[in-house]
């Protein structure tokens, strides 16, 4: 299976195959254990939350870190696992390196939407922790319309996250660096 238009079959793909595809061909998907997983377009509210948070993190991160949205993080090569977090804070010096690897990443953020609940709350948390990414944030879109942000910090000894702070609407985090952003006004 060398052609991207054949990627939805049940044949695992390798990192080499995936790396031969264009950015446009890889859009809208993740790869888990070598299998392509389609990622449907997110709702506008989801995208706006991610963008507002990414902008605030980017401004607060200082010159050593960048924050951005919509690109792959290569968690492992064999079997290939690429995740596409909603927001990634990564080392500024690695901006031109592809793929982005866990050792380049300080923080990943997932915005939970209908259909991604189990993946964002359980599966990705475990994968990011095992990959050694130091911080994980999950944004829940509450029925009230005010987002709830759960933060997690990696315990390197156990390769599992422990609970950090929780914020409703406004985030005033001190780790991984000081950042303040009001997500309650969309």
PDB file of N, CA, C and O in Angstrom, residues 12-87:
ATOM      1  N   UNK A  12      -1.584  -2.354   7.539  1.00  0.00           N
ATOM      2  CA  UNK A  12      -0.798  -1.383   8.318  1.00  0.00           C
ATOM      3  C   UNK A  12       0.178  -0.632   7.417  1.00  0.00           C
ATOM      4  O   UNK A  12       0.674  -1.179   6.426  1.00  0.00           O
ATOM      5  N   UNK A  13       0.429   0.609   7.754  1.00  0.00           N
ATOM      6  CA  UNK A  13       1.393   1.390   7.003  1.00  0.00           C
ATOM      7  C   UNK A  13       2.640   1.610   7.852  1.00  0.00           C
ATOM      8  O   UNK A  13       2.576   1.603   9.084  1.00  0.00           O
ATOM      9  N   UNK A  14       3.737   1.801   7.183  1.00  0.00           N
ATOM     10  CA  UNK A  14       5.005   2.023   7.874  1.00  0.00           C
ATOM     11  C   UNK A  14       5.270   3.522   7.971  1.00  0.00           C
ATOM     12  O   UNK A  14       4.656   4.332   7.264  1.00  0.00           O
ATOM     13  N   UNK A  15       6.222   3.873   8.818  1.00  0.00           N
ATOM     14  CA  UNK A  15       6.632   5.269   8.926  1.00  0.00           C
ATOM     15  C   UNK A  15       7.170   5.766   7.587  1.00  0.00           C
ATOM     16  O   UNK A  15       6.894   6.897   7.177  1.00  0.00           O
ATOM     17  N   UNK A  16       7.896   4.915   6.890  1.00  0.00           N
ATOM     18  CA  UNK A  16       8.455   5.307   5.588  1.00  0.00           C
ATOM     19  C   UNK A  16       7.347   5.620   4.587  1.00  0.00           C
ATOM     20  O   UNK A  16       7.419   6.598   3.849  1.00  0.00           O
ATOM     21  N   UNK A  17       6.306   4.774   4.543  1.00  0.00           N
ATOM     22  CA  UNK A  17       5.186   5.043   3.641  1.00  0.00           C
ATOM     23  C   UNK A  17       4.511   6.369   3.996  1.00  0.00           C
ATOM     24  O   UNK A  17       4.261   7.199   3.125  1.00  0.00           O
ATOM     25  N   UNK A  18       4.219   6.531   5.269  1.00  0.00           N
ATOM     26  CA  UNK A  18       3.528   7.743   5.717  1.00  0.00           C
ATOM     27  C   UNK A  18       4.346   8.987   5.387  1.00  0.00           C
ATOM     28  O   UNK A  18       3.812   9.989   4.927  1.00  0.00           O
ATOM     29  N   UNK A  19       5.649   8.907   5.617  1.00  0.00           N
ATOM     30  CA  UNK A  19       6.524  10.054   5.377  1.00  0.00           C
ATOM     31  C   UNK A  19       6.619  10.425   3.900  1.00  0.00           C
ATOM     32  O   UNK A  19       7.014  11.542   3.564  1.00  0.00           O
ATOM     33  N   UNK A  20       6.238   9.517   3.007  1.00  0.00           N
ATOM     34  CA  UNK A  20       6.272   9.819   1.569  1.00  0.00           C
ATOM     35  C   UNK A  20       5.021  10.584   1.125  1.00  0.00           C
ATOM     36  O   UNK A  20       4.995  11.120   0.023  1.00  0.00           O
ATOM     37  N   UNK A  21       3.997  10.653   1.961  1.00  0.00           N
ATOM     38  CA  UNK A  21       2.770  11.353   1.616  1.00  0.00           C
ATOM     39  C   UNK A  21       2.927  12.846   1.867  1.00  0.00           C
ATOM     40  O   UNK A  21       3.705  13.282   2.709  1.00  0.00           O
ATOM     41  N   UNK A  22       2.150  13.654   1.158  1.00  0.00           N
ATOM     42  CA  UNK A  22       2.188  15.104   1.346  1.00  0.00           C
ATOM     43  C   UNK A  22       1.416  15.485   2.607  1.00  0.00           C
ATOM     44  O   UNK A  22       0.610  14.694   3.131  1.00  0.00           O
ATOM     45  N   UNK A  23       1.631  16.707   3.050  1.00  0.00           N
ATOM     46  CA  UNK A  23       0.914  17.223   4.211  1.00  0.00           C
ATOM     47  C   UNK A  23      -0.595  17.176   3.953  1.00  0.00           C
ATOM     48  O   UNK A  23      -1.379  16.804   4.825  1.00  0.00           O
ATOM     49  N   UNK A  24      -0.998  17.514   2.740  1.00  0.00           N
ATOM     50  CA  UNK A  24      -2.421  17.494   2.402  1.00  0.00           C
ATOM     51  C   UNK A  24      -2.984  16.079   2.454  1.00  0.00           C
ATOM     52  O   UNK A  24      -4.117  15.869   2.871  1.00  0.00           O
ATOM     53  N   UNK A  25      -2.209  15.100   2.036  1.00  0.00           N
ATOM     54  CA  UNK A  25      -2.675  13.706   2.057  1.00  0.00           C
ATOM     55  C   UNK A  25      -2.803  13.181   3.487  1.00  0.00           C
ATOM     56  O   UNK A  25      -3.612  12.300   3.747  1.00  0.00           O
ATOM     57  N   UNK A  26      -2.032  13.731   4.405  1.00  0.00           N
ATOM     58  CA  UNK A  26      -2.048  13.280   5.797  1.00  0.00           C
ATOM     59  C   UNK A  26      -3.064  14.033   6.652  1.00  0.00           C
ATOM     60  O   UNK A  26      -3.330  13.642   7.784  1.00  0.00           O
ATOM     61  N   UNK A  27      -3.618  15.110   6.122  1.00  0.00           N
ATOM     62  CA  UNK A  27      -4.584  15.910   6.880  1.00  0.00           C
ATOM     63  C   UNK A  27      -5.816  15.072   7.210  1.00  0.00           C
ATOM     64  O   UNK A  27      -6.242  14.225   6.427  1.00  0.00           O
ATOM     65  N   UNK A  28      -6.355  15.322   8.370  1.00  0.00           N
ATOM     66  CA  UNK A  28      -7.599  14.663   8.746  1.00  0.00           C
ATOM     67  C   UNK A  28      -7.452  13.218   9.160  1.00  0.00           C
ATOM     68  O   UNK A  28      -8.413  12.452   9.120  1.00  0.00           O
ATOM     69  N   UNK A  29      -6.226  12.833   9.557  1.00  0.00           N
ATOM     70  CA  UNK A  29      -6.059  11.452  10.013  1.00  0.00           C
ATOM     71  C   UNK A  29      -4.948  11.360  11.051  1.00  0.00           C
ATOM     72  O   UNK A  29      -4.093  12.232  11.164  1.00  0.00           O
ATOM     73  N   UNK A  30      -5.031  10.284  11.805  1.00  0.00           N
ATOM     74  CA  UNK A  30      -3.967   9.880  12.709  1.00  0.00           C
ATOM     75  C   UNK A  30      -3.635   8.439  12.349  1.00  0.00           C
ATOM     76  O   UNK A  30      -4.396   7.778  11.633  1.00  0.00           O
ATOM     77  N   UNK A  31      -2.501   7.964  12.823  1.00  0.00           N
ATOM     78  CA  UNK A  31      -2.123   6.577  12.599  1.00  0.00           C
ATOM     79  C   UNK A  31      -1.867   5.953  13.973  1.00  0.00           C
ATOM     80  O   UNK A  31      -1.079   6.484  14.765  1.00  0.00           O
ATOM     81  N   UNK A  32      -2.552   4.853  14.252  1.00  0.00           N
ATOM     82  CA  UNK A  32      -2.424   4.177  15.540  1.00  0.00           C
ATOM     83  C   UNK A  32      -2.068   2.721  15.281  1.00  0.00           C
ATOM     84  O   UNK A  32      -2.809   2.004  14.603  1.00  0.00           O
ATOM     85  N   UNK A  33      -0.921   2.312  15.794  1.00  0.00           N
ATOM     86  CA  UNK A  33      -0.433   0.940  15.591  1.00  0.00           C
ATOM     87  C   UNK A  33      -0.424   0.567  14.112  1.00  0.00           C
ATOM     88  O   UNK A  33      -0.785  -0.547  13.726  1.00  0.00           O
ATOM     89  N   UNK A  34      -0.040   1.523  13.270  1.00  0.00           N
ATOM     90  CA  UNK A  34       0.070   1.288  11.838  1.00  0.00           C
ATOM     91  C   UNK A  34      -1.220   1.417  11.056  1.00  0.00           C
ATOM     92  O   UNK A  34      -1.214   1.325   9.835  1.00  0.00           O
ATOM     93  N   UNK A  35      -2.323   1.638  11.749  1.00  0.00           N
ATOM     94  CA  UNK A  35      -3.616   1.719  11.074  1.00  0.00           C
ATOM     95  C   UNK A  35      -4.087   3.166  10.999  1.00  0.00           C
ATOM     96  O   UNK A  35      -4.026   3.910  11.980  1.00  0.00           O
ATOM     97  N   UNK A  36      -4.569   3.563   9.835  1.00  0.00           N
ATOM     98  CA  UNK A  36      -5.068   4.917   9.633  1.00  0.00           C
ATOM     99  C   UNK A  36      -6.411   5.062  10.338  1.00  0.00           C
ATOM    100  O   UNK A  36      -7.291   4.213  10.214  1.00  0.00           O
ATOM    101  N   UNK A  37      -6.530   6.148  11.099  1.00  0.00           N
ATOM    102  CA  UNK A  37      -7.771   6.479  11.793  1.00  0.00           C
ATOM    103  C   UNK A  37      -8.213   7.845  11.288  1.00  0.00           C
ATOM    104  O   UNK A  37      -7.474   8.827  11.432  1.00  0.00           O
ATOM    105  N   UNK A  38      -9.363   7.893  10.670  1.00  0.00           N
ATOM    106  CA  UNK A  38      -9.872   9.166  10.149  1.00  0.00           C
ATOM    107  C   UNK A  38     -10.257  10.074  11.305  1.00  0.00           C
ATOM    108  O   UNK A  38     -10.821   9.635  12.301  1.00  0.00           O
ATOM    109  N   UNK A  39      -9.929  11.345  11.167  1.00  0.00           N
ATOM    110  CA  UNK A  39     -10.312  12.359  12.144  1.00  0.00           C
ATOM    111  C   UNK A  39     -11.224  13.345  11.440  1.00  0.00           C
ATOM    112  O   UNK A  39     -10.765  14.156  10.634  1.00  0.00           O
ATOM    113  N   UNK A  40     -12.525  13.282  11.743  1.00  0.00           N
ATOM    114  CA  UNK A  40     -13.439  14.193  11.066  1.00  0.00           C
ATOM    115  C   UNK A  40     -13.133  15.642  11.440  1.00  0.00           C
ATOM    116  O   UNK A  40     -12.515  15.921  12.462  1.00  0.00           O
ATOM    117  N   UNK A  41     -13.567  16.561  10.610  1.00  0.00           N
ATOM    118  CA  UNK A  41     -13.385  17.977  10.903  1.00  0.00           C
ATOM    119  C   UNK A  41     -14.040  18.317  12.233  1.00  0.00           C
ATOM    120  O   UNK A  41     -15.145  17.858  12.526  1.00  0.00           O
ATOM    121  N   UNK A  42     -13.355  19.124  13.011  1.00  0.00           N
ATOM    122  CA  UNK A  42     -13.866  19.510  14.326  1.00  0.00           C
ATOM    123  C   UNK A  42     -14.843  20.672  14.194  1.00  0.00           C
ATOM    124  O   UNK A  42     -14.751  21.472  13.256  1.00  0.00           O
ATOM    125  N   UNK A  43     -15.761  20.780  15.168  1.00  0.00           N
ATOM    126  CA  UNK A  43     -16.681  21.927  15.158  1.00  0.00           C
ATOM    127  C   UNK A  43     -15.920  23.246  15.337  1.00  0.00           C
ATOM    128  O   UNK A  43     -14.814  23.278  15.881  1.00  0.00           O
ATOM    129  N   UNK A  44     -16.535  24.337  14.915  1.00  0.00           N
ATOM    130  CA  UNK A  44     -15.894  25.647  15.009  1.00  0.00           C
ATOM    131  C   UNK A  44     -15.518  26.004  16.448  1.00  0.00           C
ATOM    132  O   UNK A  44     -14.446  26.558  16.687  1.00  0.00           O
ATOM    133  N   UNK A  45     -16.381  25.679  17.417  1.00  0.00           N
ATOM    134  CA  UNK A  45     -16.098  25.980  18.830  1.00  0.00           C
ATOM    135  C   UNK A  45     -14.822  25.267  19.271  1.00  0.00           C
ATOM    136  O   UNK A  45     -13.976  25.837  19.955  1.00  0.00           O
ATOM    137  N   UNK A  46     -14.681  24.027  18.891  1.00  0.00           N
ATOM    138  CA  UNK A  46     -13.490  23.226  19.204  1.00  0.00           C
ATOM    139  C   UNK A  46     -12.242  23.903  18.638  1.00  0.00           C
ATOM    140  O   UNK A  46     -11.244  24.111  19.331  1.00  0.00           O
ATOM    141  N   UNK A  47     -12.288  24.261  17.367  1.00  0.00           N
ATOM    142  CA  UNK A  47     -11.143  24.892  16.712  1.00  0.00           C
ATOM    143  C   UNK A  47     -10.799  26.242  17.331  1.00  0.00           C
ATOM    144  O   UNK A  47      -9.628  26.588  17.487  1.00  0.00           O
ATOM    145  N   UNK A  48     -11.823  26.993  17.691  1.00  0.00           N
ATOM    146  CA  UNK A  48     -11.583  28.308  18.300  1.00  0.00           C
ATOM    147  C   UNK A  48     -10.924  28.154  19.669  1.00  0.00           C
ATOM    148  O   UNK A  48      -9.975  28.886  19.987  1.00  0.00           O
ATOM    149  N   UNK A  49     -11.406  27.226  20.480  1.00  0.00           N
ATOM    150  CA  UNK A  49     -10.773  26.976  21.782  1.00  0.00           C
ATOM    151  C   UNK A  49      -9.302  26.630  21.605  1.00  0.00           C
ATOM    152  O   UNK A  49      -8.436  27.158  22.308  1.00  0.00           O
ATOM    153  N   UNK A  50      -9.018  25.741  20.670  1.00  0.00           N
ATOM    154  CA  UNK A  50      -7.634  25.328  20.430  1.00  0.00           C
ATOM    155  C   UNK A  50      -6.785  26.510  19.979  1.00  0.00           C
ATOM    156  O   UNK A  50      -5.658  26.701  20.458  1.00  0.00           O
ATOM    157  N   UNK A  51      -7.309  27.324  19.084  1.00  0.00           N
ATOM    158  CA  UNK A  51      -6.535  28.456  18.574  1.00  0.00           C
ATOM    159  C   UNK A  51      -6.287  29.499  19.648  1.00  0.00           C
ATOM    160  O   UNK A  51      -5.168  30.019  19.786  1.00  0.00           O
ATOM    161  N   UNK A  52      -7.323  29.832  20.447  1.00  0.00           N
ATOM    162  CA  UNK A  52      -7.152  30.815  21.524  1.00  0.00           C
ATOM    163  C   UNK A  52      -6.099  30.321  22.510  1.00  0.00           C
ATOM    164  O   UNK A  52      -5.214  31.075  22.929  1.00  0.00           O
ATOM    165  N   UNK A  53      -6.178  29.058  22.879  1.00  0.00           N
ATOM    166  CA  UNK A  53      -5.209  28.504  23.830  1.00  0.00           C
ATOM    167  C   UNK A  53      -3.809  28.468  23.224  1.00  0.00           C
ATOM    168  O   UNK A  53      -2.830  28.842  23.882  1.00  0.00           O
ATOM    169  N   UNK A  54      -3.691  28.038  21.974  1.00  0.00           N
ATOM    170  CA  UNK A  54      -2.379  27.988  21.325  1.00  0.00           C
ATOM    171  C   UNK A  54      -1.750  29.379  21.267  1.00  0.00           C
ATOM    172  O   UNK A  54      -0.553  29.535  21.548  1.00  0.00           O
ATOM    173  N   UNK A  55      -2.541  30.394  20.935  1.00  0.00           N
ATOM    174  CA  UNK A  55      -2.012  31.760  20.878  1.00  0.00           C
ATOM    175  C   UNK A  55      -1.517  32.216  22.248  1.00  0.00           C
ATOM    176  O   UNK A  55      -0.449  32.829  22.352  1.00  0.00           O
ATOM    177  N   UNK A  56      -2.287  31.923  23.294  1.00  0.00           N
ATOM    178  CA  UNK A  56      -1.889  32.328  24.649  1.00  0.00           C
ATOM    179  C   UNK A  56      -0.643  31.574  25.094  1.00  0.00           C
ATOM    180  O   UNK A  56       0.280  32.172  25.678  1.00  0.00           O
ATOM    181  N   UNK A  57      -0.592  30.278  24.828  1.00  0.00           N
ATOM    182  CA  UNK A  57       0.591  29.491  25.196  1.00  0.00           C
ATOM    183  C   UNK A  57       1.822  29.967  24.430  1.00  0.00           C
ATOM    184  O   UNK A  57       2.912  30.076  24.994  1.00  0.00           O
ATOM    185  N   UNK A  58       1.652  30.267  23.158  1.00  0.00           N
ATOM    186  CA  UNK A  58       2.769  30.734  22.344  1.00  0.00           C
ATOM    187  C   UNK A  58       3.321  32.052  22.887  1.00  0.00           C
ATOM    188  O   UNK A  58       4.539  32.238  22.987  1.00  0.00           O
ATOM    189  N   UNK A  59       2.430  32.956  23.261  1.00  0.00           N
ATOM    190  CA  UNK A  59       2.857  34.251  23.792  1.00  0.00           C
ATOM    191  C   UNK A  59       3.545  34.110  25.148  1.00  0.00           C
ATOM    192  O   UNK A  59       4.485  34.846  25.451  1.00  0.00           O
ATOM    193  N   UNK A  60       3.094  33.155  25.956  1.00  0.00           N
ATOM    194  CA  UNK A  60       3.632  32.986  27.307  1.00  0.00           C
ATOM    195  C   UNK A  60       4.878  32.110  27.364  1.00  0.00           C
ATOM    196  O   UNK A  60       5.629  32.156  28.339  1.00  0.00           O
ATOM    197  N   UNK A  61       5.112  31.327  26.348  1.00  0.00           N
ATOM    198  CA  UNK A  61       6.150  30.293  26.392  1.00  0.00           C
ATOM    199  C   UNK A  61       7.574  30.814  26.373  1.00  0.00           C
ATOM    200  O   UNK A  61       8.493  30.118  26.786  1.00  0.00           O
ATOM    201  N   UNK A  62       7.765  32.007  25.870  1.00  0.00           N
ATOM    202  CA  UNK A  62       9.121  32.523  25.759  1.00  0.00           C
ATOM    203  C   UNK A  62       9.790  32.033  24.488  1.00  0.00           C
ATOM    204  O   UNK A  62       9.204  31.280  23.708  1.00  0.00           O
ATOM    205  N   UNK A  63      11.044  32.430  24.275  1.00  0.00           N
ATOM    206  CA  UNK A  63      11.702  32.156  22.996  1.00  0.00           C
ATOM    207  C   UNK A  63      12.091  30.691  22.775  1.00  0.00           C
ATOM    208  O   UNK A  63      12.346  30.297  21.639  1.00  0.00           O
ATOM    209  N   UNK A  64      12.119  29.884  23.813  1.00  0.00           N
ATOM    210  CA  UNK A  64      12.562  28.497  23.661  1.00  0.00           C
ATOM    211  C   UNK A  64      11.464  27.541  23.210  1.00  0.00           C
ATOM    212  O   UNK A  64      11.751  26.405  22.831  1.00  0.00           O
ATOM    213  N   UNK A  65      10.201  28.001  23.266  1.00  0.00           N
ATOM    214  CA  UNK A  65       9.071  27.118  22.959  1.00  0.00           C
ATOM    215  C   UNK A  65       8.118  27.784  21.989  1.00  0.00           C
ATOM    216  O   UNK A  65       7.927  28.997  22.035  1.00  0.00           O
ATOM    217  N   UNK A  66       7.513  26.987  21.127  1.00  0.00           N
ATOM    218  CA  UNK A  66       6.440  27.424  20.236  1.00  0.00           C
ATOM    219  C   UNK A  66       5.182  26.652  20.594  1.00  0.00           C
ATOM    220  O   UNK A  66       5.263  25.503  21.021  1.00  0.00           O
ATOM    221  N   UNK A  67       4.033  27.257  20.350  1.00  0.00           N
ATOM    222  CA  UNK A  67       2.762  26.553  20.494  1.00  0.00           C
ATOM    223  C   UNK A  67       2.030  26.666  19.169  1.00  0.00           C
ATOM    224  O   UNK A  67       2.012  27.728  18.548  1.00  0.00           O
ATOM    225  N   UNK A  68       1.444  25.556  18.736  1.00  0.00           N
ATOM    226  CA  UNK A  68       0.783  25.552  17.444  1.00  0.00           C
ATOM    227  C   UNK A  68      -0.305  24.482  17.433  1.00  0.00           C
ATOM    228  O   UNK A  68      -0.433  23.692  18.361  1.00  0.00           O
ATOM    229  N   UNK A  69      -1.059  24.463  16.338  1.00  0.00           N
ATOM    230  CA  UNK A  69      -2.136  23.495  16.165  1.00  0.00           C
ATOM    231  C   UNK A  69      -1.932  22.706  14.879  1.00  0.00           C
ATOM    232  O   UNK A  69      -1.188  23.126  13.992  1.00  0.00           O
ATOM    233  N   UNK A  70      -2.580  21.565  14.819  1.00  0.00           N
ATOM    234  CA  UNK A  70      -2.757  20.813  13.577  1.00  0.00           C
ATOM    235  C   UNK A  70      -1.477  20.302  12.917  1.00  0.00           C
ATOM    236  O   UNK A  70      -1.212  20.589  11.755  1.00  0.00           O
ATOM    237  N   UNK A  71      -0.684  19.526  13.663  1.00  0.00           N
ATOM    238  CA  UNK A  71       0.411  18.789  13.044  1.00  0.00           C
ATOM    239  C   UNK A  71       0.671  17.522  13.849  1.00  0.00           C
ATOM    240  O   UNK A  71       0.261  17.397  15.001  1.00  0.00           O
ATOM    241  N   UNK A  72       1.341  16.581  13.202  1.00  0.00           N
ATOM    242  CA  UNK A  72       1.589  15.271  13.801  1.00  0.00           C
ATOM    243  C   UNK A  72       2.670  15.308  14.862  1.00  0.00           C
ATOM    244  O   UNK A  72       3.653  16.040  14.732  1.00  0.00           O
ATOM    245  N   UNK A  73       2.491  14.458  15.862  1.00  0.00           N
ATOM    246  CA  UNK A  73       3.548  14.115  16.806  1.00  0.00           C
ATOM    247  C   UNK A  73       3.763  12.618  16.635  1.00  0.00           C
ATOM    248  O   UNK A  73       2.825  11.824  16.790  1.00  0.00           O
ATOM    249  N   UNK A  74       4.966  12.228  16.279  1.00  0.00           N
ATOM    250  CA  UNK A  74       5.308  10.818  16.043  1.00  0.00           C
ATOM    251  C   UNK A  74       5.615  10.178  17.401  1.00  0.00           C
ATOM    252  O   UNK A  74       6.682  10.352  17.960  1.00  0.00           O
ATOM    253  N   UNK A  75       4.664   9.414  17.922  1.00  0.00           N
ATOM    254  CA  UNK A  75       4.849   8.773  19.226  1.00  0.00           C
ATOM    255  C   UNK A  75       5.738   7.548  19.140  1.00  0.00           C
ATOM    256  O   UNK A  75       6.482   7.249  20.072  1.00  0.00           O
ATOM    257  N   UNK A  76       5.638   6.814  18.029  1.00  0.00           N
ATOM    258  CA  UNK A  76       6.522   5.663  17.818  1.00  0.00           C
ATOM    259  C   UNK A  76       6.563   5.327  16.338  1.00  0.00           C
ATOM    260  O   UNK A  76       5.630   5.604  15.602  1.00  0.00           O
ATOM    261  N   UNK A  77       7.698   4.710  15.936  1.00  0.00           N
ATOM    262  CA  UNK A  77       7.891   4.351  14.528  1.00  0.00           C
ATOM    263  C   UNK A  77       7.352   2.970  14.193  1.00  0.00           C
ATOM    264  O   UNK A  77       6.855   2.754  13.096  1.00  0.00           O
ATOM    265  N   UNK A  78       7.479   2.014  15.124  1.00  0.00           N
ATOM    266  CA  UNK A  78       7.055   0.637  14.853  1.00  0.00           C
ATOM    267  C   UNK A  78       6.278   0.109  16.052  1.00  0.00           C
ATOM    268  O   UNK A  78       6.841   0.031  17.139  1.00  0.00           O
ATOM    269  N   UNK A  79       5.017  -0.266  15.880  1.00  0.00           N
ATOM    270  CA  UNK A  79       4.193   0.113  14.738  1.00  0.00           C
ATOM    271  C   UNK A  79       3.981   1.628  14.751  1.00  0.00           C
ATOM    272  O   UNK A  79       3.979   2.249  15.815  1.00  0.00           O
ATOM    273  N   UNK A  80       3.805   2.189  13.583  1.00  0.00           N
ATOM    274  CA  UNK A  80       3.676   3.631  13.450  1.00  0.00           C
ATOM    275  C   UNK A  80       2.493   4.152  14.265  1.00  0.00           C
ATOM    276  O   UNK A  80       1.379   3.644  14.149  1.00  0.00           O
ATOM    277  N   UNK A  81       2.770   5.152  15.097  1.00  0.00           N
ATOM    278  CA  UNK A  81       1.706   5.859  15.809  1.00  0.00           C
ATOM    279  C   UNK A  81       1.988   7.349  15.734  1.00  0.00           C
ATOM    280  O   UNK A  81       2.977   7.826  16.295  1.00  0.00           O
ATOM    281  N   UNK A  82       1.143   8.049  14.990  1.00  0.00           N
ATOM    282  CA  UNK A  82       1.170   9.509  14.872  1.00  0.00           C
ATOM    283  C   UNK A  82      -0.126  10.025  15.448  1.00  0.00           C
ATOM    284  O   UNK A  82      -1.199   9.596  15.037  1.00  0.00           O
ATOM    285  N   UNK A  83      -0.024  10.937  16.378  1.00  0.00           N
ATOM    286  CA  UNK A  83      -1.216  11.616  16.883  1.00  0.00           C
ATOM    287  C   UNK A  83      -1.146  13.066  16.452  1.00  0.00           C
ATOM    288  O   UNK A  83      -0.077  13.612  16.196  1.00  0.00           O
ATOM    289  N   UNK A  84      -2.301  13.693  16.359  1.00  0.00           N
ATOM    290  CA  UNK A  84      -2.405  15.086  15.937  1.00  0.00           C
ATOM    291  C   UNK A  84      -3.143  15.837  17.052  1.00  0.00           C
ATOM    292  O   UNK A  84      -4.354  16.068  16.965  1.00  0.00           O
ATOM    293  N   UNK A  85      -2.403  16.220  18.119  1.00  0.00           N
ATOM    294  CA  UNK A  85      -3.054  16.932  19.219  1.00  0.00           C
ATOM    295  C   UNK A  85      -3.650  18.252  18.748  1.00  0.00           C
ATOM    296  O   UNK A  85      -3.209  18.824  17.749  1.00  0.00           O
ATOM    297  N   UNK A  86      -4.629  18.736  19.503  1.00  0.00           N
ATOM    298  CA  UNK A  86      -5.249  20.007  19.138  1.00  0.00           C
ATOM    299  C   UNK A  86      -4.283  21.171  19.329  1.00  0.00           C
ATOM    300  O   UNK A  86      -4.316  22.134  18.556  1.00  0.00           O
ATOM    301  N   UNK A  87      -3.430  21.106  20.344  1.00  0.00           N
ATOM    302  CA  UNK A  87      -2.397  22.116  20.580  1.00  0.00           C
ATOM    303  C   UNK A  87      -1.131  21.381  21.010  1.00  0.00           C
ATOM    304  O   UNK A  87      -1.192  20.427  21.795  1.00  0.00           O
TER     305      UNK A  87
END
